[in-house]
Amino acid sequence: MAPRTTAASVEKRRAILDAAVRVFAERGFNHCRVSDIADEAGVAYGLVYHYFKSKDGILDEVFLERWNLMLEVIEEAAGDEALSARDRLAKVATFIVESYGRHPDVMQVVIVEVTRQANTFGRKHWATIQDAHTGLARIVERAQGTGELRGDIPPAFAAIVFYGGIEQILTSWIFGTSPSEPADRREAVVQLVETICGGLDPR
Amino acid sequence: MAPRTTAASVEKRRAILDAAVRVFAERGFNHCRVSDIADEAGVAYGLVYHYFKSKDGILDEVFLERWNLMLEVIEEAAGDEALSARDRLAKVATFIVESYGRHPDVMQVVIVEVTRQANTFGRKHWATIQDAHTGLARIVERAQGTGELRGDIPPAFAAIVFYGGIEQILTSWIFGTSPSEPADRREAVVQLVETICGGLDPR
DNA sequence: CGCCCGACTGACTGGTCAGTCAACGGATCG
DNA sequence: CGATCCGTTGACTGACCAGTCAGTCGGGCG
């Protein structure tokens, strides 16, 4: 859809996208109007359709933009030979948690409006969502190969539990209260990795 | 709303509720019509409103009915002195996983349509959802007191990761393919408890 | 200067759908 | 047998809203 390439028009488009994120986060995708987005962006209703194909298309773009960044980080973490398995997992968790720290609205929209909508957006983007699981599973699988992690838990299973843990932590922040300090977020990453790798059993 | 107490009217009400679950699961709450529910139940449109206050009210009831069962199981597991911490967690996980095995539609609706809808139903039922986290946290906390689990992971945090793990497993079943055999579900519970308690580190 | 083109506007349309309501019928009771 | 009650019906209404479109505005270019 992106028509022009003028600096100004790129900015306008961005402004609409950012406004959409705020509106989706506050009212939810299904309970907001396209006119809300236009108002929030300080732009005429019709302009939204100048830059985007549809309301759905805006959400798709918000999701993909963020998710692709995450997939890159997973890829990078998986390929970095210098890192231990724990550090790789921590790197991924840190990216997600810091994404929330910097752009809580974006992460709320990604998780709440896309990731869990089994019948609409979730189904549509399921393959992309799975890419993240696959990447995490590869990290686990390799570490099992070197004996760095135990071999009797299926990597795909471990990946799902790990990702589920992060997502639930973010969900509790979204629904309840977010950690105000960056240190609290870092602490969450450490505890998550420690829980998943070290386990809850006494040391 | 439940008006009558005739056996027949109780059954009718139940039929509508069951039909709603099927329709919500197939089309999603936001993309189905009340007339779909009526059709699925083989009942006139208006009758739905004889038994229920609103479309939202139907979803509320589907959620609460199931969630309250789960809260009872958590309560029961937490109070059962004969059980180890691992067995308590396994008991809760088994209930959830078996709920999915027996009523996949209900669980899909509960998780996808309620639990993650931060702006609508999720927000409304947040306190009830948290009750589950609190119950799980109490199981962990007690076990930490007896030295059965390590004391340096906050119980509330462990509870969220544990629940998140289960939810993500169910989500992958909902979006992808469900385990066809009961044995596969039992296996998932064992692996989940083993991952969370034992950890991924080599034994 | 005058033309063109793309950014921008917002009233309007077409369709959808939750919830209402007036009326029906059959069971039960006095 | 008539009265009453209530489960049942489905056409209808009012509101809402995504997406369209005819047209304005302004800047750059020939």
PDB file of N, CA, C and O in Angstrom, chain A residues 104-152:
ATOM      1  N   PRO A 104       5.387  -0.826  25.287  1.00  0.00           N
ATOM      2  CA  PRO A 104       4.391  -1.714  25.890  1.00  0.00           C
ATOM      3  C   PRO A 104       3.125  -1.844  25.032  1.00  0.00           C
ATOM      4  O   PRO A 104       2.563  -2.930  24.930  1.00  0.00           O
ATOM      5  N   ASP A 105       2.722  -0.748  24.408  1.00  0.00           N
ATOM      6  CA  ASP A 105       1.514  -0.797  23.581  1.00  0.00           C
ATOM      7  C   ASP A 105       1.682  -1.764  22.406  1.00  0.00           C
ATOM      8  O   ASP A 105       0.789  -2.554  22.105  1.00  0.00           O
ATOM      9  N   VAL A 106       2.836  -1.679  21.765  1.00  0.00           N
ATOM     10  CA  VAL A 106       3.087  -2.561  20.624  1.00  0.00           C
ATOM     11  C   VAL A 106       3.029  -4.021  21.063  1.00  0.00           C
ATOM     12  O   VAL A 106       2.375  -4.857  20.439  1.00  0.00           O
ATOM     13  N   MET A 107       3.712  -4.310  22.172  1.00  0.00           N
ATOM     14  CA  MET A 107       3.750  -5.697  22.624  1.00  0.00           C
ATOM     15  C   MET A 107       2.375  -6.177  23.061  1.00  0.00           C
ATOM     16  O   MET A 107       2.000  -7.326  22.843  1.00  0.00           O
ATOM     17  N   GLN A 108       1.609  -5.300  23.671  1.00  0.00           N
ATOM     18  CA  GLN A 108       0.248  -5.685  24.054  1.00  0.00           C
ATOM     19  C   GLN A 108      -0.565  -6.046  22.818  1.00  0.00           C
ATOM     20  O   GLN A 108      -1.256  -7.067  22.787  1.00  0.00           O
ATOM     21  N   VAL A 109      -0.460  -5.227  21.798  1.00  0.00           N
ATOM     22  CA  VAL A 109      -1.210  -5.481  20.568  1.00  0.00           C
ATOM     23  C   VAL A 109      -0.757  -6.789  19.924  1.00  0.00           C
ATOM     24  O   VAL A 109      -1.576  -7.621  19.534  1.00  0.00           O
ATOM     25  N   VAL A 110       0.555  -6.972  19.855  1.00  0.00           N
ATOM     26  CA  VAL A 110       1.088  -8.189  19.233  1.00  0.00           C
ATOM     27  C   VAL A 110       0.582  -9.431  19.961  1.00  0.00           C
ATOM     28  O   VAL A 110       0.089 -10.379  19.344  1.00  0.00           O
ATOM     29  N   ILE A 111       0.681  -9.408  21.279  1.00  0.00           N
ATOM     30  CA  ILE A 111       0.304 -10.593  22.054  1.00  0.00           C
ATOM     31  C   ILE A 111      -1.208 -10.761  22.130  1.00  0.00           C
ATOM     32  O   ILE A 111      -1.750 -11.818  21.826  1.00  0.00           O
ATOM     33  N   VAL A 112      -1.873  -9.699  22.531  1.00  0.00           N
ATOM     34  CA  VAL A 112      -3.304  -9.820  22.814  1.00  0.00           C
ATOM     35  C   VAL A 112      -4.155  -9.862  21.552  1.00  0.00           C
ATOM     36  O   VAL A 112      -5.098 -10.641  21.458  1.00  0.00           O
ATOM     37  N   GLU A 113      -3.826  -9.040  20.582  1.00  0.00           N
ATOM     38  CA  GLU A 113      -4.704  -8.918  19.421  1.00  0.00           C
ATOM     39  C   GLU A 113      -4.355  -9.888  18.287  1.00  0.00           C
ATOM     40  O   GLU A 113      -5.180 -10.161  17.433  1.00  0.00           O
ATOM     41  N   VAL A 114      -3.117 -10.364  18.272  1.00  0.00           N
ATOM     42  CA  VAL A 114      -2.744 -11.249  17.164  1.00  0.00           C
ATOM     43  C   VAL A 114      -2.473 -12.676  17.625  1.00  0.00           C
ATOM     44  O   VAL A 114      -3.156 -13.628  17.239  1.00  0.00           O
ATOM     45  N   THR A 115      -1.460 -12.774  18.485  1.00  0.00           N
ATOM     46  CA  THR A 115      -0.924 -14.056  18.880  1.00  0.00           C
ATOM     47  C   THR A 115      -1.957 -15.050  19.404  1.00  0.00           C
ATOM     48  O   THR A 115      -1.842 -16.249  19.224  1.00  0.00           O
ATOM     49  N   ARG A 116      -2.987 -14.565  20.052  1.00  0.00           N
ATOM     50  CA  ARG A 116      -3.955 -15.459  20.674  1.00  0.00           C
ATOM     51  C   ARG A 116      -5.311 -15.531  19.989  1.00  0.00           C
ATOM     52  O   ARG A 116      -6.249 -16.103  20.512  1.00  0.00           O
ATOM     53  N   GLN A 117      -5.429 -14.874  18.854  1.00  0.00           N
ATOM     54  CA  GLN A 117      -6.721 -14.860  18.172  1.00  0.00           C
ATOM     55  C   GLN A 117      -6.824 -16.063  17.253  1.00  0.00           C
ATOM     56  O   GLN A 117      -6.664 -15.945  16.045  1.00  0.00           O
ATOM     57  N   ALA A 118      -7.135 -17.211  17.821  1.00  0.00           N
ATOM     58  CA  ALA A 118      -7.082 -18.451  17.050  1.00  0.00           C
ATOM     59  C   ALA A 118      -7.903 -18.416  15.765  1.00  0.00           C
ATOM     60  O   ALA A 118      -7.543 -19.048  14.783  1.00  0.00           O
ATOM     61  N   ASN A 119      -8.994 -17.678  15.774  1.00  0.00           N
ATOM     62  CA  ASN A 119      -9.888 -17.763  14.633  1.00  0.00           C
ATOM     63  C   ASN A 119      -9.656 -16.708  13.558  1.00  0.00           C
ATOM     64  O   ASN A 119     -10.187 -16.817  12.466  1.00  0.00           O
ATOM     65  N   THR A 120      -8.870 -15.688  13.880  1.00  0.00           N
ATOM     66  CA  THR A 120      -8.697 -14.634  12.887  1.00  0.00           C
ATOM     67  C   THR A 120      -7.222 -14.411  12.609  1.00  0.00           C
ATOM     68  O   THR A 120      -6.635 -15.092  11.781  1.00  0.00           O
ATOM     69  N   PHE A 121      -6.642 -13.458  13.313  1.00  0.00           N
ATOM     70  CA  PHE A 121      -5.260 -13.099  13.043  1.00  0.00           C
ATOM     71  C   PHE A 121      -4.285 -14.181  13.464  1.00  0.00           C
ATOM     72  O   PHE A 121      -3.280 -14.407  12.808  1.00  0.00           O
ATOM     73  N   GLY A 122      -4.585 -14.830  14.569  1.00  0.00           N
ATOM     74  CA  GLY A 122      -3.704 -15.894  15.025  1.00  0.00           C
ATOM     75  C   GLY A 122      -3.559 -16.974  13.969  1.00  0.00           C
ATOM     76  O   GLY A 122      -2.464 -17.405  13.645  1.00  0.00           O
ATOM     77  N   ARG A 123      -4.690 -17.381  13.404  1.00  0.00           N
ATOM     78  CA  ARG A 123      -4.695 -18.410  12.371  1.00  0.00           C
ATOM     79  C   ARG A 123      -3.902 -17.921  11.152  1.00  0.00           C
ATOM     80  O   ARG A 123      -3.073 -18.628  10.605  1.00  0.00           O
ATOM     81  N   LYS A 124      -4.179 -16.688  10.761  1.00  0.00           N
ATOM     82  CA  LYS A 124      -3.527 -16.114   9.582  1.00  0.00           C
ATOM     83  C   LYS A 124      -2.009 -16.077   9.737  1.00  0.00           C
ATOM     84  O   LYS A 124      -1.283 -16.330   8.785  1.00  0.00           O
ATOM     85  N   HIS A 125      -1.540 -15.731  10.941  1.00  0.00           N
ATOM     86  CA  HIS A 125      -0.092 -15.563  11.143  1.00  0.00           C
ATOM     87  C   HIS A 125       0.541 -16.748  11.844  1.00  0.00           C
ATOM     88  O   HIS A 125       1.672 -16.669  12.306  1.00  0.00           O
ATOM     89  N   TRP A 126      -0.194 -17.844  11.942  1.00  0.00           N
ATOM     90  CA  TRP A 126       0.275 -18.993  12.701  1.00  0.00           C
ATOM     91  C   TRP A 126       1.655 -19.470  12.254  1.00  0.00           C
ATOM     92  O   TRP A 126       2.529 -19.756  13.069  1.00  0.00           O
ATOM     93  N   ALA A 127       1.880 -19.522  10.941  1.00  0.00           N
ATOM     94  CA  ALA A 127       3.165 -19.997  10.430  1.00  0.00           C
ATOM     95  C   ALA A 127       4.297 -19.099  10.937  1.00  0.00           C
ATOM     96  O   ALA A 127       5.356 -19.585  11.356  1.00  0.00           O
ATOM     97  N   THR A 128       4.065 -17.801  10.916  1.00  0.00           N
ATOM     98  CA  THR A 128       5.073 -16.848  11.378  1.00  0.00           C
ATOM     99  C   THR A 128       5.315 -16.984  12.873  1.00  0.00           C
ATOM    100  O   THR A 128       6.456 -16.903  13.341  1.00  0.00           O
ATOM    101  N   ILE A 129       4.234 -17.196  13.593  1.00  0.00           N
ATOM    102  CA  ILE A 129       4.358 -17.365  15.041  1.00  0.00           C
ATOM    103  C   ILE A 129       5.181 -18.617  15.332  1.00  0.00           C
ATOM    104  O   ILE A 129       6.071 -18.617  16.178  1.00  0.00           O
ATOM    105  N   GLN A 130       4.905 -19.658  14.573  1.00  0.00           N
ATOM    106  CA  GLN A 130       5.633 -20.915  14.759  1.00  0.00           C
ATOM    107  C   GLN A 130       7.126 -20.788  14.474  1.00  0.00           C
ATOM    108  O   GLN A 130       7.924 -21.517  15.065  1.00  0.00           O
ATOM    109  N   ASP A 131       7.495 -19.880  13.566  1.00  0.00           N
ATOM    110  CA  ASP A 131       8.913 -19.683  13.279  1.00  0.00           C
ATOM    111  C   ASP A 131       9.695 -19.395  14.560  1.00  0.00           C
ATOM    112  O   ASP A 131      10.839 -19.824  14.715  1.00  0.00           O
ATOM    113  N   ALA A 132       9.056 -18.652  15.455  1.00  0.00           N
ATOM    114  CA  ALA A 132       9.729 -18.330  16.713  1.00  0.00           C
ATOM    115  C   ALA A 132       9.935 -19.594  17.544  1.00  0.00           C
ATOM    116  O   ALA A 132      11.017 -19.821  18.097  1.00  0.00           O
ATOM    117  N   HIS A 133       8.889 -20.418  17.626  1.00  0.00           N
ATOM    118  CA  HIS A 133       9.030 -21.671  18.364  1.00  0.00           C
ATOM    119  C   HIS A 133      10.149 -22.519  17.765  1.00  0.00           C
ATOM    120  O   HIS A 133      10.966 -23.083  18.482  1.00  0.00           O
ATOM    121  N   THR A 134      10.148 -22.600  16.441  1.00  0.00           N
ATOM    122  CA  THR A 134      11.148 -23.418  15.761  1.00  0.00           C
ATOM    123  C   THR A 134      12.559 -22.930  16.073  1.00  0.00           C
ATOM    124  O   THR A 134      13.467 -23.735  16.337  1.00  0.00           O
ATOM    125  N   GLY A 135      12.738 -21.617  16.025  1.00  0.00           N
ATOM    126  CA  GLY A 135      14.048 -21.042  16.320  1.00  0.00           C
ATOM    127  C   GLY A 135      14.498 -21.370  17.729  1.00  0.00           C
ATOM    128  O   GLY A 135      15.653 -21.770  17.962  1.00  0.00           O
ATOM    129  N   LEU A 136      13.586 -21.223  18.675  1.00  0.00           N
ATOM    130  CA  LEU A 136      13.916 -21.544  20.072  1.00  0.00           C
ATOM    131  C   LEU A 136      14.228 -23.027  20.211  1.00  0.00           C
ATOM    132  O   LEU A 136      15.165 -23.421  20.925  1.00  0.00           O
ATOM    133  N   ALA A 137      13.446 -23.850  19.503  1.00  0.00           N
ATOM    134  CA  ALA A 137      13.670 -25.294  19.572  1.00  0.00           C
ATOM    135  C   ALA A 137      15.060 -25.644  19.051  1.00  0.00           C
ATOM    136  O   ALA A 137      15.726 -26.543  19.577  1.00  0.00           O
ATOM    137  N   ARG A 138      15.506 -24.913  18.020  1.00  0.00           N
ATOM    138  CA  ARG A 138      16.828 -25.196  17.480  1.00  0.00           C
ATOM    139  C   ARG A 138      17.919 -24.883  18.496  1.00  0.00           C
ATOM    140  O   ARG A 138      18.924 -25.599  18.599  1.00  0.00           O
ATOM    141  N   ILE A 139      17.722 -23.811  19.237  1.00  0.00           N
ATOM    142  CA  ILE A 139      18.677 -23.472  20.296  1.00  0.00           C
ATOM    143  C   ILE A 139      18.764 -24.619  21.306  1.00  0.00           C
ATOM    144  O   ILE A 139      19.856 -25.065  21.672  1.00  0.00           O
ATOM    145  N   VAL A 140      17.598 -25.103  21.714  1.00  0.00           N
ATOM    146  CA  VAL A 140      17.576 -26.193  22.697  1.00  0.00           C
ATOM    147  C   VAL A 140      18.206 -27.461  22.111  1.00  0.00           C
ATOM    148  O   VAL A 140      19.026 -28.120  22.759  1.00  0.00           O
ATOM    149  N   GLU A 141      17.842 -27.764  20.887  1.00  0.00           N
ATOM    150  CA  GLU A 141      18.313 -28.993  20.260  1.00  0.00           C
ATOM    151  C   GLU A 141      19.843 -29.043  20.160  1.00  0.00           C
ATOM    152  O   GLU A 141      20.473 -30.044  20.486  1.00  0.00           O
ATOM    153  N   ARG A 142      20.411 -27.932  19.721  1.00  0.00           N
ATOM    154  CA  ARG A 142      21.874 -27.866  19.627  1.00  0.00           C
ATOM    155  C   ARG A 142      22.531 -28.074  20.975  1.00  0.00           C
ATOM    156  O   ARG A 142      23.541 -28.779  21.089  1.00  0.00           O
ATOM    157  N   ALA A 143      21.952 -27.408  21.970  1.00  0.00           N
ATOM    158  CA  ALA A 143      22.538 -27.515  23.311  1.00  0.00           C
ATOM    159  C   ALA A 143      22.424 -28.939  23.835  1.00  0.00           C
ATOM    160  O   ALA A 143      23.257 -29.405  24.606  1.00  0.00           O
ATOM    161  N   GLN A 144      21.375 -29.627  23.403  1.00  0.00           N
ATOM    162  CA  GLN A 144      21.251 -31.031  23.804  1.00  0.00           C
ATOM    163  C   GLN A 144      22.345 -31.863  23.138  1.00  0.00           C
ATOM    164  O   GLN A 144      22.900 -32.776  23.737  1.00  0.00           O
ATOM    165  N   GLY A 145      22.666 -31.496  21.905  1.00  0.00           N
ATOM    166  CA  GLY A 145      23.689 -32.216  21.158  1.00  0.00           C
ATOM    167  C   GLY A 145      25.052 -32.127  21.831  1.00  0.00           C
ATOM    168  O   GLY A 145      25.804 -33.099  21.873  1.00  0.00           O
ATOM    169  N   THR A 146      25.347 -30.972  22.400  1.00  0.00           N
ATOM    170  CA  THR A 146      26.651 -30.784  23.058  1.00  0.00           C
ATOM    171  C   THR A 146      26.606 -31.215  24.514  1.00  0.00           C
ATOM    172  O   THR A 146      27.600 -31.090  25.224  1.00  0.00           O
ATOM    173  N   GLY A 147      25.441 -31.675  24.969  1.00  0.00           N
ATOM    174  CA  GLY A 147      25.335 -32.077  26.368  1.00  0.00           C
ATOM    175  C   GLY A 147      25.139 -30.907  27.316  1.00  0.00           C
ATOM    176  O   GLY A 147      25.176 -31.058  28.538  1.00  0.00           O
ATOM    177  N   GLU A 148      24.925 -29.721  26.723  1.00  0.00           N
ATOM    178  CA  GLU A 148      24.761 -28.547  27.570  1.00  0.00           C
ATOM    179  C   GLU A 148      23.385 -28.536  28.242  1.00  0.00           C
ATOM    180  O   GLU A 148      23.185 -27.918  29.291  1.00  0.00           O
ATOM    181  N   LEU A 149      22.410 -29.166  27.577  1.00  0.00           N
ATOM    182  CA  LEU A 149      21.078 -29.338  28.176  1.00  0.00           C
ATOM    183  C   LEU A 149      20.713 -30.819  28.095  1.00  0.00           C
ATOM    184  O   LEU A 149      21.198 -31.548  27.218  1.00  0.00           O
ATOM    185  N   ARG A 150      19.847 -31.257  28.985  1.00  0.00           N
ATOM    186  CA  ARG A 150      19.466 -32.670  29.012  1.00  0.00           C
ATOM    187  C   ARG A 150      18.713 -33.059  27.748  1.00  0.00           C
ATOM    188  O   ARG A 150      17.970 -32.257  27.167  1.00  0.00           O
ATOM    189  N   GLY A 151      18.875 -34.281  27.347  1.00  0.00           N
ATOM    190  CA  GLY A 151      18.357 -34.695  26.057  1.00  0.00           C
ATOM    191  C   GLY A 151      16.980 -35.329  26.071  1.00  0.00           C
ATOM    192  O   GLY A 151      16.418 -35.625  25.016  1.00  0.00           O
ATOM    193  N   ASP A 152      16.374 -35.502  27.268  1.00  0.00           N
ATOM    194  CA  ASP A 152      15.123 -36.265  27.310  1.00  0.00           C
ATOM    195  C   ASP A 152      13.859 -35.410  27.305  1.00  0.00           C
ATOM    196  O   ASP A 152      12.760 -35.924  27.531  1.00  0.00           O
TER     197      ASP A 152
END
